[in-house]
Short mmCIF file of the C-alpha atoms (twelve columns), coordinates in Angstrom:
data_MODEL
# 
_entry.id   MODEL 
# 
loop_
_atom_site.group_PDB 
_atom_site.id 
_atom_site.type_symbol 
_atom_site.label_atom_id 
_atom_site.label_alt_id 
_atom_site.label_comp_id 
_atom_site.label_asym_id 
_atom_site.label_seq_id 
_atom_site.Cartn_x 
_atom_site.Cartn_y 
_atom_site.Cartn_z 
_atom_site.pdbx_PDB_model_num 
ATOM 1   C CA . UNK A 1   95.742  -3.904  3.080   1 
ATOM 2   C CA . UNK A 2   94.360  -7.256  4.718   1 
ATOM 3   C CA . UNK A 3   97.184  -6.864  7.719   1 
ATOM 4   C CA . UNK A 4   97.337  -3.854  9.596   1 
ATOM 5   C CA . UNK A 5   99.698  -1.507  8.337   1 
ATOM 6   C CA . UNK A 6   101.099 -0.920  11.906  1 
ATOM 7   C CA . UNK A 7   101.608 -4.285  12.222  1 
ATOM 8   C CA . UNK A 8   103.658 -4.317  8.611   1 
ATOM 9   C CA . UNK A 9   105.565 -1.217  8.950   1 
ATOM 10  C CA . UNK A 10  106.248 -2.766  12.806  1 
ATOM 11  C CA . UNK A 11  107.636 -5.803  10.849  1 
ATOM 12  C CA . UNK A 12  109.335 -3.866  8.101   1 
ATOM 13  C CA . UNK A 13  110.809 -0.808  9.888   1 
ATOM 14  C CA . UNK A 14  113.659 -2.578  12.045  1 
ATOM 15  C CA . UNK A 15  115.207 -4.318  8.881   1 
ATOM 16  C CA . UNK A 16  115.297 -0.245  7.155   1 
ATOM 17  C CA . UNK A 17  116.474 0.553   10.308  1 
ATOM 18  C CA . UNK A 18  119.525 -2.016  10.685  1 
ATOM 19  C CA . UNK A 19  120.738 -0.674  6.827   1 
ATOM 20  C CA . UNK A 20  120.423 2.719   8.255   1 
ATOM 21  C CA . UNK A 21  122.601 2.021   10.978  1 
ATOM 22  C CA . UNK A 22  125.251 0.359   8.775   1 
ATOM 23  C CA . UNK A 23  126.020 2.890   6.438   1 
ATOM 24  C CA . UNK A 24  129.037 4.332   7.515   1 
ATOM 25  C CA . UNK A 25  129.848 8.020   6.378   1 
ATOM 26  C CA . UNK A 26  132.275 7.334   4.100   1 
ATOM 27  C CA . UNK A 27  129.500 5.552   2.127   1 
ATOM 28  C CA . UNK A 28  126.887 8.950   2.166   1 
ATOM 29  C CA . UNK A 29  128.679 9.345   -1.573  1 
ATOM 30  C CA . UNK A 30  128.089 6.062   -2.832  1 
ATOM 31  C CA . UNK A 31  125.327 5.657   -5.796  1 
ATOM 32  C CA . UNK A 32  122.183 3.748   -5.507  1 
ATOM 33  C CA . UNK A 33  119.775 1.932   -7.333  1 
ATOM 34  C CA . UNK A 34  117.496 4.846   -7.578  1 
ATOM 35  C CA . UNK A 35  119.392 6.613   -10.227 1 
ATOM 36  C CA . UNK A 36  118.950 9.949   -9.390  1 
ATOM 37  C CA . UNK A 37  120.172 9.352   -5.683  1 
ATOM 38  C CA . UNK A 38  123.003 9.180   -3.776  1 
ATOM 39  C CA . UNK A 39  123.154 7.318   -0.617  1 
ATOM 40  C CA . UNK A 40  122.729 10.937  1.551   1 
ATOM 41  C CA . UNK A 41  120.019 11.805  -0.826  1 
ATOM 42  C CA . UNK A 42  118.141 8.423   -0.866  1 
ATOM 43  C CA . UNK A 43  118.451 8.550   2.868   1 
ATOM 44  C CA . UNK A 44  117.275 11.911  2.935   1 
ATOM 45  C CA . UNK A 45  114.379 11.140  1.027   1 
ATOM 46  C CA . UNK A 46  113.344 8.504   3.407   1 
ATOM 47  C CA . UNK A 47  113.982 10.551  6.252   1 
ATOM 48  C CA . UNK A 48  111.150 12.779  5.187   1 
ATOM 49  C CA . UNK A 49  109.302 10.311  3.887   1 
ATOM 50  C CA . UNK A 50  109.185 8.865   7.479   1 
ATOM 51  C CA . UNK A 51  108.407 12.219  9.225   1 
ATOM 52  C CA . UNK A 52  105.703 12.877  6.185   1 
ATOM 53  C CA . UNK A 53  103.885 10.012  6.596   1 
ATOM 54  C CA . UNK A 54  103.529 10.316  10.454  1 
ATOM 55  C CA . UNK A 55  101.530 13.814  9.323   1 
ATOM 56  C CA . UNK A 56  99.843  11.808  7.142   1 
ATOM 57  C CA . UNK A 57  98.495  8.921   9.197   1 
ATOM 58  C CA . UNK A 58  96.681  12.044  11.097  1 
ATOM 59  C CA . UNK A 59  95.514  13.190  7.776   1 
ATOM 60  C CA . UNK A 60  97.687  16.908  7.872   1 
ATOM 61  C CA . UNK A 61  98.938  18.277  5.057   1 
ATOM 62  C CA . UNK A 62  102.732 18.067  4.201   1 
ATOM 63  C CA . UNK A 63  105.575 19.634  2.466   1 
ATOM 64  C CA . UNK A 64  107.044 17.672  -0.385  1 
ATOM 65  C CA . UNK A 65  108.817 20.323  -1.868  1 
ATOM 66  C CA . UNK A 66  111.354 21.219  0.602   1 
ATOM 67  C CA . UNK A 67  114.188 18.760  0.969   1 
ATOM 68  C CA . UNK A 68  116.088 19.253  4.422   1 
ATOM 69  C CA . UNK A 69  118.974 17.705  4.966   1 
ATOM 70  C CA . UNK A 70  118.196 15.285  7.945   1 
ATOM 71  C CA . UNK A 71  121.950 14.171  8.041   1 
ATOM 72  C CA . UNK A 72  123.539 16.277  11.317  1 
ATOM 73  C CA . UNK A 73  124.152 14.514  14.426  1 
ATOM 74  C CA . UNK A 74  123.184 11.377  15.103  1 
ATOM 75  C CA . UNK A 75  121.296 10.467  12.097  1 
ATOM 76  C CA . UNK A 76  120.948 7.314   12.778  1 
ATOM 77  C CA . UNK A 77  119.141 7.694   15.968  1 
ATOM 78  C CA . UNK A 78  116.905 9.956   15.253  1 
ATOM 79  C CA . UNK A 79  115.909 7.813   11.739  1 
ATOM 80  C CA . UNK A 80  115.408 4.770   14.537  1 
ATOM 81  C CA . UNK A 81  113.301 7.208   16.405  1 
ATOM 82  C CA . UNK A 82  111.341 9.336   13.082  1 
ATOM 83  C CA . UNK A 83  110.546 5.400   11.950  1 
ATOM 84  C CA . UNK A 84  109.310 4.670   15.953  1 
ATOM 85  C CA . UNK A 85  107.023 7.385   15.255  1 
ATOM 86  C CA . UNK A 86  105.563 6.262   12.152  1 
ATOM 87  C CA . UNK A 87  104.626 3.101   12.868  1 
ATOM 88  C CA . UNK A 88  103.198 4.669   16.359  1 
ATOM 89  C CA . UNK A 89  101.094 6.840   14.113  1 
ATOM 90  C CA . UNK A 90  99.933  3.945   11.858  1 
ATOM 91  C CA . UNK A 91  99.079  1.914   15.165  1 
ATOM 92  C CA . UNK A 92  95.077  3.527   15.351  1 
ATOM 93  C CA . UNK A 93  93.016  2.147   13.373  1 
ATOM 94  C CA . UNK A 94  91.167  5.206   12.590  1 
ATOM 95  C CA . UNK A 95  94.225  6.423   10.346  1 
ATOM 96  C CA . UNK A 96  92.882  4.144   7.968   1 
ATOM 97  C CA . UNK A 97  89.410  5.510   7.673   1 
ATOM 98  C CA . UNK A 98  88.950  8.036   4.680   1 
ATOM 99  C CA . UNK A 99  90.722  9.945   2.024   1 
ATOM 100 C CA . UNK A 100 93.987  12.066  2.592   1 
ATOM 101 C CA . UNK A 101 93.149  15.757  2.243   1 
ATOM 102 C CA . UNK A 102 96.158  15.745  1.248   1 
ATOM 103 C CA . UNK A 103 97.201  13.096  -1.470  1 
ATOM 104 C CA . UNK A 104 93.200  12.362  -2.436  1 
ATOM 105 C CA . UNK A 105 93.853  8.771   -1.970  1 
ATOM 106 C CA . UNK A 106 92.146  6.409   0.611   1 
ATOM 107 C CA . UNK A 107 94.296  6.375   3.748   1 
ATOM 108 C CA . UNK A 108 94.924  2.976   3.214   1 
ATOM 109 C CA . UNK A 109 96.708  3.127   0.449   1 
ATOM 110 C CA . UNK A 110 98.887  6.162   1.957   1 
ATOM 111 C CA . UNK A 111 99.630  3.823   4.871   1 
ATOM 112 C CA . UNK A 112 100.734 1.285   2.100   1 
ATOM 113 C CA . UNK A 113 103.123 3.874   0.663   1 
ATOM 114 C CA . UNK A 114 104.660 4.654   3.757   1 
ATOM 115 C CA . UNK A 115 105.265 0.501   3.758   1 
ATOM 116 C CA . UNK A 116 106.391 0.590   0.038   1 
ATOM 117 C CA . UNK A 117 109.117 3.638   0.542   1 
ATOM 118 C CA . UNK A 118 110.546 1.938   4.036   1 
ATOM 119 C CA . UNK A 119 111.050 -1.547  2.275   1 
ATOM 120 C CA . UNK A 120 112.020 -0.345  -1.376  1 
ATOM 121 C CA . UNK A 121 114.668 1.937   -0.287  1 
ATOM 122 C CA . UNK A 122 115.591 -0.480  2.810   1 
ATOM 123 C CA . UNK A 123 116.669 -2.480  0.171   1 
ATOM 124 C CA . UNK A 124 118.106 0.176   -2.267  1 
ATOM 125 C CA . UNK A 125 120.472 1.471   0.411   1 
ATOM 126 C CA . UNK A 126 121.589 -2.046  1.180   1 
ATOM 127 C CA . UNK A 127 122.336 -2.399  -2.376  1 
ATOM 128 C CA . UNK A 128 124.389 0.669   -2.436  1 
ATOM 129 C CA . UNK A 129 126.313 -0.030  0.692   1 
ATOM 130 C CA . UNK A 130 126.828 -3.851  0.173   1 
ATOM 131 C CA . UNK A 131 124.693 -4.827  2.880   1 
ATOM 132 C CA . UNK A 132 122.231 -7.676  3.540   1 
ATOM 133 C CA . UNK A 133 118.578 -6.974  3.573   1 
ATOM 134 C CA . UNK A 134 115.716 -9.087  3.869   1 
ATOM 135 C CA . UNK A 135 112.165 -7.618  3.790   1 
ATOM 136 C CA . UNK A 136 109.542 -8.769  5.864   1 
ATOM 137 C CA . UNK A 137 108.058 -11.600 3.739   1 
ATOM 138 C CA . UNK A 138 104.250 -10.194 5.097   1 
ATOM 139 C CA . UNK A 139 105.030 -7.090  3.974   1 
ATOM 140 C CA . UNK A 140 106.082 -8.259  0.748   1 
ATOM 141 C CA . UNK A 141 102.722 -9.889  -0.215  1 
ATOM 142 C CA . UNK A 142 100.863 -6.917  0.697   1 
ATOM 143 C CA . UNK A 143 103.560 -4.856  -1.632  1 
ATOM 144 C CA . UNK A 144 102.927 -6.736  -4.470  1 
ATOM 145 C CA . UNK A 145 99.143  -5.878  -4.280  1 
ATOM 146 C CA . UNK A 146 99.757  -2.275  -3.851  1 
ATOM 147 C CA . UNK A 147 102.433 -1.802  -6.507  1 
ATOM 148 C CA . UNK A 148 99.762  -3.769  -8.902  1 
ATOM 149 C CA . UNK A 149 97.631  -0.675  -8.295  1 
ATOM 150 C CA . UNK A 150 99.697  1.715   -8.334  1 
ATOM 151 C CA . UNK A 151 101.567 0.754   -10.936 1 
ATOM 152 C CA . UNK A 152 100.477 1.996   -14.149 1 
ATOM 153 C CA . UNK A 153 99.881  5.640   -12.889 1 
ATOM 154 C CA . UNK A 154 103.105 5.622   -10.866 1 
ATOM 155 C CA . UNK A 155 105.315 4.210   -14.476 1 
ATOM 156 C CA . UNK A 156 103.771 7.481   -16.616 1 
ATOM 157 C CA . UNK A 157 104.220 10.215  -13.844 1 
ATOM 158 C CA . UNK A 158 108.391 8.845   -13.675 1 
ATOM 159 C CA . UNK A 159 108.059 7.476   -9.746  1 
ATOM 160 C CA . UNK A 160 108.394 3.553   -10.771 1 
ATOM 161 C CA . UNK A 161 110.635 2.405   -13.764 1 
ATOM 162 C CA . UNK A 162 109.330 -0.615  -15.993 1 
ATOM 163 C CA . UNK A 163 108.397 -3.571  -13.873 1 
ATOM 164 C CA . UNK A 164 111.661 -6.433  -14.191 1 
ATOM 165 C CA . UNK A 165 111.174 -10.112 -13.596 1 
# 
């Protein structure tokens, strides 16, 4: 990534985080674009997602498999303050440097993951809930690159669908 992913999860997170804060309960039900996601299960997903990547960025290993349920009291606040913390852990530089013991990808592109989940599902959970979302347009040039890459091995293991135009 040319920018530094601090800087474009700094830029990206607060739009996620305005969605996040307008979903109202009565919406936790509602499907998404992801198809095999509700809006509490999207939103879990992201929640751990968030809190993953922060273990990440310090190159720990994580747990993918378990999938707590992150919606108790005040959700919302704590996702403000989970996402605070990610792009806090994204902010040295020396995240960057190296391959993640625990994906076996360069740490740049995990950073760029942690990027791609906070804007894709920003923007799926707007969908859902009928809300207005606008990524960060500098994070969207650096997404394209990265989903480029990605791409092809992400469309045969089931993570991406079929590109659209």
């Amino acid at each position: 990534m040319s920018t530094q992913t601090s800087e474009l999860l700094a830029a990206a997170a607060p739009r996620t985080v305005d969605v996040v804060r307008g979903i109202s309960d009565d919406q936790l039900d509602l499907p998404t674009p992801c198809q095999d996601y509700l809006v509490r299960d999207l939103l879990n997903h992201l929640f751990q997602v968030v809190v993953n990547f922060q273990d990440l960025a310090e190159k720990r290993q994580v747990e993918w498999a378990e999938k707590p349920d992150h919606l108790g009291d005040c959700w919302r606040d704590r996702f403000e303050a989970e996402t605070g913390r990610l792009v806090a852990a994204w902010s040295n530089p020396s995240t960057l440097e190296g391959v993640s013991p625990g994906m076996g990808m360069p740490q740049s592109v995990i950073g760029g993951m942690a990027l791609l989940d906070l804007t894709v599902h920003g923007w799926d959970l707007a969908v859902a809930t009928g809300q207005p979302y606008h990524p960060a347009p500098e994070a969207v040039a650096e997404l394209h690159a990265l989903v480029e890459q990605l791409g092809p091995t992400a469309r045969k293991m089931g993570v991406f669908a079929d590109p659209l135009p």
